Tab-separated table of C-alpha atoms in Angstrom:
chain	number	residue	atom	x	y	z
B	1	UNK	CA	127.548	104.867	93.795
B	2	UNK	CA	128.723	106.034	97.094
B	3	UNK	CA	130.407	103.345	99.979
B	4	UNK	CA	129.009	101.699	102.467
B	5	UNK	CA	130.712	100.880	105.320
B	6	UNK	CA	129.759	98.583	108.315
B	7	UNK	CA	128.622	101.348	109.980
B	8	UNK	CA	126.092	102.322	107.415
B	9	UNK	CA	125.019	98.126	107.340
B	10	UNK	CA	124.269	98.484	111.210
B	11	UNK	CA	122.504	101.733	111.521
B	12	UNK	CA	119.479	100.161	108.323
B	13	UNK	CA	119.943	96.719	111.224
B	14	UNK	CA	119.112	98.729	113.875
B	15	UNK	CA	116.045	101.053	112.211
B	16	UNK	CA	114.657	97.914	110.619
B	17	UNK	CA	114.268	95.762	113.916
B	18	UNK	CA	112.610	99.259	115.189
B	19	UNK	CA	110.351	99.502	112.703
B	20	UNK	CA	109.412	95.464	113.270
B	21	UNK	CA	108.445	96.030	116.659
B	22	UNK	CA	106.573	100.054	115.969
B	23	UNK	CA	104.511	97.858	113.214
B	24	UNK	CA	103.541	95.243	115.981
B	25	UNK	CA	102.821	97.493	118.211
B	26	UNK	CA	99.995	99.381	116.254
B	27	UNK	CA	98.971	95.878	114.909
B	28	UNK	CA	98.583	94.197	118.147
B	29	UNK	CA	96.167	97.253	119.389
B	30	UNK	CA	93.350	95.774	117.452
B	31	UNK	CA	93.684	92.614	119.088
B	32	UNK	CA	91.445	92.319	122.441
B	33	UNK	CA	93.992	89.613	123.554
B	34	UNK	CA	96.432	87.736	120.870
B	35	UNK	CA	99.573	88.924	120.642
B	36	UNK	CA	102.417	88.023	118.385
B	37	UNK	CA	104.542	85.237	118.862
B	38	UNK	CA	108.180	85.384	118.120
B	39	UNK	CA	110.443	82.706	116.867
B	40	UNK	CA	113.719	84.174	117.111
B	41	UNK	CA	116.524	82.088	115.005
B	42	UNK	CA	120.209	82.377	114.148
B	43	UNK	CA	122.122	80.505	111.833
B	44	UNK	CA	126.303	79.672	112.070
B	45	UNK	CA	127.663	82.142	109.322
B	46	UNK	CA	125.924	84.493	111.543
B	47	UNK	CA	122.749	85.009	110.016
B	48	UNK	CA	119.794	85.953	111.927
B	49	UNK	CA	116.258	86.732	112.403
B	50	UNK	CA	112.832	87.740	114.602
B	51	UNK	CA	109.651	85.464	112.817
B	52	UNK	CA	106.288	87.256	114.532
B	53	UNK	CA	103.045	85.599	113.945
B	54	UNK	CA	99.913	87.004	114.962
B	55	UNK	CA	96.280	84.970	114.851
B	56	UNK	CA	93.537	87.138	116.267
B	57	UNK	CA	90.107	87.652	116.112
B	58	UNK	CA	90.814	91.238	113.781
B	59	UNK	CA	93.650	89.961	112.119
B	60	UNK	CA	93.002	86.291	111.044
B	61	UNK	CA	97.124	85.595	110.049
B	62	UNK	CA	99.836	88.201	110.499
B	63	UNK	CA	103.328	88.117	109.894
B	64	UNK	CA	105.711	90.532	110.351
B	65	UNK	CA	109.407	89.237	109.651
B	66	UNK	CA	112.982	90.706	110.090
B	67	UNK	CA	115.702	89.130	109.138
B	68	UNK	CA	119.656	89.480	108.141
B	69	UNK	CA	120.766	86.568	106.226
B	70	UNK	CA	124.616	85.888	104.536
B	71	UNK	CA	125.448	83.314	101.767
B	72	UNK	CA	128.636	82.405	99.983
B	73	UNK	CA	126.717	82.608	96.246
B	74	UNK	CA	123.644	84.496	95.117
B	75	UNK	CA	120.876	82.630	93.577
B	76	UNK	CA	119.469	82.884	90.248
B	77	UNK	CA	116.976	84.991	91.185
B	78	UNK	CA	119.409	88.170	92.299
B	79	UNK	CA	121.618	88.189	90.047
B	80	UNK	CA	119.027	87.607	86.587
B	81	UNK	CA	119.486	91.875	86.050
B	82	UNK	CA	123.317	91.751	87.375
B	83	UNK	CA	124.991	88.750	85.928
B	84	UNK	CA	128.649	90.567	86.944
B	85	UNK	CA	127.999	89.712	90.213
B	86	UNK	CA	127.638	86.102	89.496
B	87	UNK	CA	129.230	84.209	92.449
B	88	UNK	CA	129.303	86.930	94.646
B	89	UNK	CA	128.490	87.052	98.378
B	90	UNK	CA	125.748	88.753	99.853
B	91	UNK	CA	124.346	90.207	103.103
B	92	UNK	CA	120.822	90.736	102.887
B	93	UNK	CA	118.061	92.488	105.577
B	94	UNK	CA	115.075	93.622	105.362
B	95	UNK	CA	111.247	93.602	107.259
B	96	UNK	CA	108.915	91.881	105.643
B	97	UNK	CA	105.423	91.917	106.235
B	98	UNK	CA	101.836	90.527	104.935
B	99	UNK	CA	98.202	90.862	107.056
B	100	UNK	CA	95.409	89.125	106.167
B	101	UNK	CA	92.200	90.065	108.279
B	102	UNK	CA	89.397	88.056	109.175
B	103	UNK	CA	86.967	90.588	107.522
B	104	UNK	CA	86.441	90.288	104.202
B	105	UNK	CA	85.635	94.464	103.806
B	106	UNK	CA	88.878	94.989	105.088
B	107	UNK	CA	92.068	94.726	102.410
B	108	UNK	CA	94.845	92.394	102.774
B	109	UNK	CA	98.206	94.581	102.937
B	110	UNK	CA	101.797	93.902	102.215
B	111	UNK	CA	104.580	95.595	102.858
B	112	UNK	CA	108.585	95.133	102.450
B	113	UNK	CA	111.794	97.345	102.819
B	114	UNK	CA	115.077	95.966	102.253
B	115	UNK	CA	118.512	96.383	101.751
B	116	UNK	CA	120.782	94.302	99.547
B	117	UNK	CA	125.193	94.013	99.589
B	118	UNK	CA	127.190	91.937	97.380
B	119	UNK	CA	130.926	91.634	97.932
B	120	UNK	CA	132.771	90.495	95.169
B	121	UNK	CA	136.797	90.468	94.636
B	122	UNK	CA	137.760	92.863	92.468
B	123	UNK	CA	134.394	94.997	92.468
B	124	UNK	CA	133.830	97.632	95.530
B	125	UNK	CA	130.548	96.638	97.724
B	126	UNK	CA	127.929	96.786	95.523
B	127	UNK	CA	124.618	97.900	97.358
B	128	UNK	CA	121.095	98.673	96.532
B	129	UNK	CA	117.522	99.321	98.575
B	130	UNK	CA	114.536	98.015	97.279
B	131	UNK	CA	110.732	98.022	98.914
B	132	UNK	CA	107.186	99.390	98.851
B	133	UNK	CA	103.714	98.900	100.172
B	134	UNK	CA	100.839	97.059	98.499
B	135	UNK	CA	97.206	97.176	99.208
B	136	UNK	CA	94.784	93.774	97.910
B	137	UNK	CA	91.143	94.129	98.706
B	138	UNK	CA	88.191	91.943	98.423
B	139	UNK	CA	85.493	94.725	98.484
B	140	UNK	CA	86.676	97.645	96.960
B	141	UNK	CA	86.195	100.979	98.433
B	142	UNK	CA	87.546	104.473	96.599
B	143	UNK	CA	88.012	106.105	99.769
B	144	UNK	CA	90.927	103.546	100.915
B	145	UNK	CA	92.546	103.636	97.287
B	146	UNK	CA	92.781	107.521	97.687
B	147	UNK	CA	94.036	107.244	101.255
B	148	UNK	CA	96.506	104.550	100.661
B	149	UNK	CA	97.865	106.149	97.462
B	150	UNK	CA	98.345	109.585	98.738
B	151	UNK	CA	100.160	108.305	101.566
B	152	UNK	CA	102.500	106.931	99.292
B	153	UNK	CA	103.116	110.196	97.371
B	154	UNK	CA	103.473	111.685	100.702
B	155	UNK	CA	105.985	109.342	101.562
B	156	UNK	CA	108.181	109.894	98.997
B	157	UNK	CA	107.525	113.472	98.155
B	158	UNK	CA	110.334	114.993	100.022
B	159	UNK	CA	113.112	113.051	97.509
B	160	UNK	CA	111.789	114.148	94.289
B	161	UNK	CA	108.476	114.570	92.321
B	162	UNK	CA	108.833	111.766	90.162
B	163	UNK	CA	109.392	108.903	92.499
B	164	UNK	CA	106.126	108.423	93.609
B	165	UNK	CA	104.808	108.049	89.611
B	166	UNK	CA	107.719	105.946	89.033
B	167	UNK	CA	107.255	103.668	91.810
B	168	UNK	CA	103.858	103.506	91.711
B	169	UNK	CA	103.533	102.132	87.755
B	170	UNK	CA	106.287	99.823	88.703
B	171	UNK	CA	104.096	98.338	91.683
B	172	UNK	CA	101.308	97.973	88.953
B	173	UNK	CA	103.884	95.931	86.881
B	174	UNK	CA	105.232	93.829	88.986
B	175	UNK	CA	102.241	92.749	91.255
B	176	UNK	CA	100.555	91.170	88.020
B	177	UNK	CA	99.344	87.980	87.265
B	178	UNK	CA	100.473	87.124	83.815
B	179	UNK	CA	98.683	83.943	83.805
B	180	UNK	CA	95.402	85.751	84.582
B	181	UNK	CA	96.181	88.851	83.261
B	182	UNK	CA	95.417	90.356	86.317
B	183	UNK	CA	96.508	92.723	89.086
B	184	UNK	CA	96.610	91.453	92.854
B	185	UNK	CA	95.638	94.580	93.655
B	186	UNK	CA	95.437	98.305	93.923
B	187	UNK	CA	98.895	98.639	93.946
B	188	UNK	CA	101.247	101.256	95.713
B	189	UNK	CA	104.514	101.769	95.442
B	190	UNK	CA	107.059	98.999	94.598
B	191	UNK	CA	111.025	99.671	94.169
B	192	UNK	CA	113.772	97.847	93.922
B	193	UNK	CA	118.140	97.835	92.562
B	194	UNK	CA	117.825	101.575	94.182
B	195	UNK	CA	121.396	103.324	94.287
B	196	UNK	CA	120.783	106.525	92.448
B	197	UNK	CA	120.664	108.697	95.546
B	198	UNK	CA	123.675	108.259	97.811
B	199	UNK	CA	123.631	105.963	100.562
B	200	UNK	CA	122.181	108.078	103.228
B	201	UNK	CA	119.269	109.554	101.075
B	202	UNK	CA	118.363	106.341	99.485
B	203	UNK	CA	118.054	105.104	103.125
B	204	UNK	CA	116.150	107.725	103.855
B	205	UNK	CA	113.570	107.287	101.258
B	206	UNK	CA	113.595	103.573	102.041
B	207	UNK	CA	112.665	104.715	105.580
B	208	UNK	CA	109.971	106.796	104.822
B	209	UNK	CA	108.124	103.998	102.757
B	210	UNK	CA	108.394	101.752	105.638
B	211	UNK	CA	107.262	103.957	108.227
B	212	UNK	CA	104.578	105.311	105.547
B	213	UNK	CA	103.219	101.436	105.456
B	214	UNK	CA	101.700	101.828	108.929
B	215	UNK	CA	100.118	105.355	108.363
B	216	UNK	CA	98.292	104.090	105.029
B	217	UNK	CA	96.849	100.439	106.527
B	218	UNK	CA	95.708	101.298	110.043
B	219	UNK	CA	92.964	104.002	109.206
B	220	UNK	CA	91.943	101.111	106.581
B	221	UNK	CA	91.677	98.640	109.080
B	222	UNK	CA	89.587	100.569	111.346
B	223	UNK	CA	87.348	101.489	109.301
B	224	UNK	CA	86.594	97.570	108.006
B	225	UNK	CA	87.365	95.637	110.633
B	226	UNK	CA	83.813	95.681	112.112
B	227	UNK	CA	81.937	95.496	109.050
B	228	UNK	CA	78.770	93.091	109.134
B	229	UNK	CA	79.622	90.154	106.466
B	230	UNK	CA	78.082	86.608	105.809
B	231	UNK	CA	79.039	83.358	104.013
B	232	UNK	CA	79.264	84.944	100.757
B	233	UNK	CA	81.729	87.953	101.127
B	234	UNK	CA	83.770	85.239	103.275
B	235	UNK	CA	83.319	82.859	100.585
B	236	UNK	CA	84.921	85.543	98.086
B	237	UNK	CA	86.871	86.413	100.349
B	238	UNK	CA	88.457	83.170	100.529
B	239	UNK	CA	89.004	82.771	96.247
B	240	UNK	CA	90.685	86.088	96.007
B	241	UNK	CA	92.991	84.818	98.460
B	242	UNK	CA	93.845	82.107	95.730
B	243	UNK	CA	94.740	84.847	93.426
B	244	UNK	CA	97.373	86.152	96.041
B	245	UNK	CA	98.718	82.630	97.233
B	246	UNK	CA	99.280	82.383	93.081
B	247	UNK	CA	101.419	85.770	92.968
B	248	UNK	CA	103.567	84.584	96.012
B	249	UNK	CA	104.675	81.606	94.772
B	250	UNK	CA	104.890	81.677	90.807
B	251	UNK	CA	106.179	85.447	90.407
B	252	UNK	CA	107.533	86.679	93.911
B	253	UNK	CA	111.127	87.411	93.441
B	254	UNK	CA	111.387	87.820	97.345
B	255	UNK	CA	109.831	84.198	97.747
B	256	UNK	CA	112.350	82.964	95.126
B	257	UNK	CA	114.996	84.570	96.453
B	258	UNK	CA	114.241	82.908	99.982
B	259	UNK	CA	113.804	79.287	98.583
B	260	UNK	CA	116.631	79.338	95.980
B	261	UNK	CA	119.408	81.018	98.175
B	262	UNK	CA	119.231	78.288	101.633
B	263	UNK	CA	119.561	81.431	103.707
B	264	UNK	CA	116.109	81.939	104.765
B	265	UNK	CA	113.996	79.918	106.810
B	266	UNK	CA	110.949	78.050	104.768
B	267	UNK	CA	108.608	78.710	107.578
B	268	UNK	CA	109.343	82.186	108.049
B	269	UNK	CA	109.454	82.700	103.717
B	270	UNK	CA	105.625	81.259	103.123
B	271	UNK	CA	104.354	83.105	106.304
B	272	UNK	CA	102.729	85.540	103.913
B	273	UNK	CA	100.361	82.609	102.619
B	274	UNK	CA	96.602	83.164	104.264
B	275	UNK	CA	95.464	80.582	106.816
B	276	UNK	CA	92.603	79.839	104.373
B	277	UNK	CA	91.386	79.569	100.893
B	278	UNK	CA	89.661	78.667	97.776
B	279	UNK	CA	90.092	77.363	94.453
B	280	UNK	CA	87.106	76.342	92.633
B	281	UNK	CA	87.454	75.417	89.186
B	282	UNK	CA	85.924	77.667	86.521
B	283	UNK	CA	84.381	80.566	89.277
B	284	UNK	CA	83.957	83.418	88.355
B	285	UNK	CA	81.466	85.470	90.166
B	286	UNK	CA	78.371	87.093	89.308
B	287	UNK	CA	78.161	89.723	86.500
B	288	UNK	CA	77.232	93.072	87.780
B	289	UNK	CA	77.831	91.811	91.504
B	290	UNK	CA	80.112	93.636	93.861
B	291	UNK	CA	81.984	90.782	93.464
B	292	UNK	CA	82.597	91.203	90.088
B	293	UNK	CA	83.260	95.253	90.408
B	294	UNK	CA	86.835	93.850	91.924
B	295	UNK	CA	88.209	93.004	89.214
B	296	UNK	CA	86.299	94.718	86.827
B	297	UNK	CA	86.567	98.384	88.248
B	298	UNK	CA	89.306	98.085	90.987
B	299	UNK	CA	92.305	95.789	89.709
B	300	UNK	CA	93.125	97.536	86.446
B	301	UNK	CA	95.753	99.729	87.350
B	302	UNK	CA	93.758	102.962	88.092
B	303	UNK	CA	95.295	106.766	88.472
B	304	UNK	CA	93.640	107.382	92.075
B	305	UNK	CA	95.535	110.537	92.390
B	306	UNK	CA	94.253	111.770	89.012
B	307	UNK	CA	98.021	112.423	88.132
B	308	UNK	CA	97.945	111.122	84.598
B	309	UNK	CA	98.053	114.111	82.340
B	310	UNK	CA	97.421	112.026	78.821
């Protein structure tokens, strides 16, 4: 593992508070008039962070977070796959992002990209990047799987044929549902503990899947956003969101993480639940409906790139 240096911790600051406000930016163009709101916090050992929220008549809840938190012991949760750096202290930063529209054709996306020091006496800095993209429709449409996929492989195509197969099985993995036995969604890509490049190049490729987040979701977006729909596709929409509000807070190590360390801010960690939703006990929707095609055709972990050769 190569150093890092406080240099190298300031230049990932400074791209990922970039990359918060390019997101925005695009975001906030389908909006006629809302804008986000920031809710800029600091904390005393130095920690900080830029909450944006975003209710619109497109997007019904947005958030887009950055933030660069310190604490004097990891949690549980980030050290289960490293117990030698029990008792460590950490810097953490990353952008962190999750839109739910108000149109039920058009996908709920997530997005996060993230990078991870533990200092620890006796042990060099120990670093690592983690992150990926994540796509969760309602209505499923093979066009956007395609899309969003290939933009993935594009993304990371430049470090290495494999990463893209790799990351992308490990997105289908760990966005699951054990409970339900169930995927959230289409998947992505989804990475984390990354150090096998050196510093520079694994920043890189952490990089190009944030800036490839933006380039997969806003064709999507367009495309749905204006789609006719009535109480029952918002009704739908509404139960699936259940599914996701389940993921975030039973299996989300990045939820965990937030709650368990103190470091984070609770508002700013459950911004990624939806304004809005359903449980209803025992629903399952029609057989044979579009509804059902969801889960039946769409969640199950499909090769959209026809890349499998078994």
């Amino acid at each position: 593992m190569s150093a890092v240096t406080e240099q190298n911790i300031h230049a990932v600051k400074e791209f990922l508070m970039g990359l918060q406000d390019r997101i925005c930016q695009r975001l906030e163009a389908f909006e006629p008039s809302a804008r986000f709101h920031e809710d800029a916090w600091q904390r005393d050992n130095g920690g900080m962070g830029r909450t944006r929220v975003l209710a619109g008549d497109v997007i019904e809840k947005g958030g887009v977070n950055f933030s660069h938190v310190r604490g004097d012991k990891l949690p549980p949760s980030a050290t289960a796959d490293r117990p030698e750096l029990a008792g460590g202290s950490f810097e953490a930063m990353g952008v962190s992002l999750v839109i739910h529209p108000r149109n039920p054709y058009a996908p709920t996306s997530h997005a996060n990209v993230r990078l991870f020091v533990v200092h620890k006496e006796g042990l060099d800095p120990v670093w690592w990047f983690g992150g990926g993209f994540d796509l969760t429709p309602y209505y499923g449409d093979d066009a956007d799987c395609i899309q969003w996929h290939q933009q993935a492989l594009d993304s990371l195509a430049p470090f290495g044929e494999d990463y893209y197969d790799r990351f992308k099985a490990w997105c289908d993995e760990y966005f699951f549902l054990k409970h339900r036995q169930e995927h959230r969604g289409i998947g992505g890509v989804f990475f984390d503990d990354f150090n096998e490049l050196p510093f520079e190049e694994s920043f890189a490729l952490m990089q190009a899947v944030g800036n490839g987040y933006i380039e997969a979701y806003e064709p999507i977006l367009a495309k749905h956003k204006d789609t006719p729909f009535g109480e029952r596709e918002r009704d739908f929409q509404l139960h699936r969101r259940g599914r996701y509000v389940e993921f975030n807070l039973v299996f989300d190590r990045g939820t965990h993480f937030g709650l368990q360390s103190g470091a984070g801010r609770t508002e700013s960690i459950l911004m990624s639940l939806p304004p809005e939703v359903k449980w209803t006990y025992g629903y399952e929707p029609e057989a044979g409906s579009p509804e059902a095609a969801l889960t039946d055709y769409y969640l199950t972990g499909r090769d959209w790139l026809g890349r499998q050769t078994s």
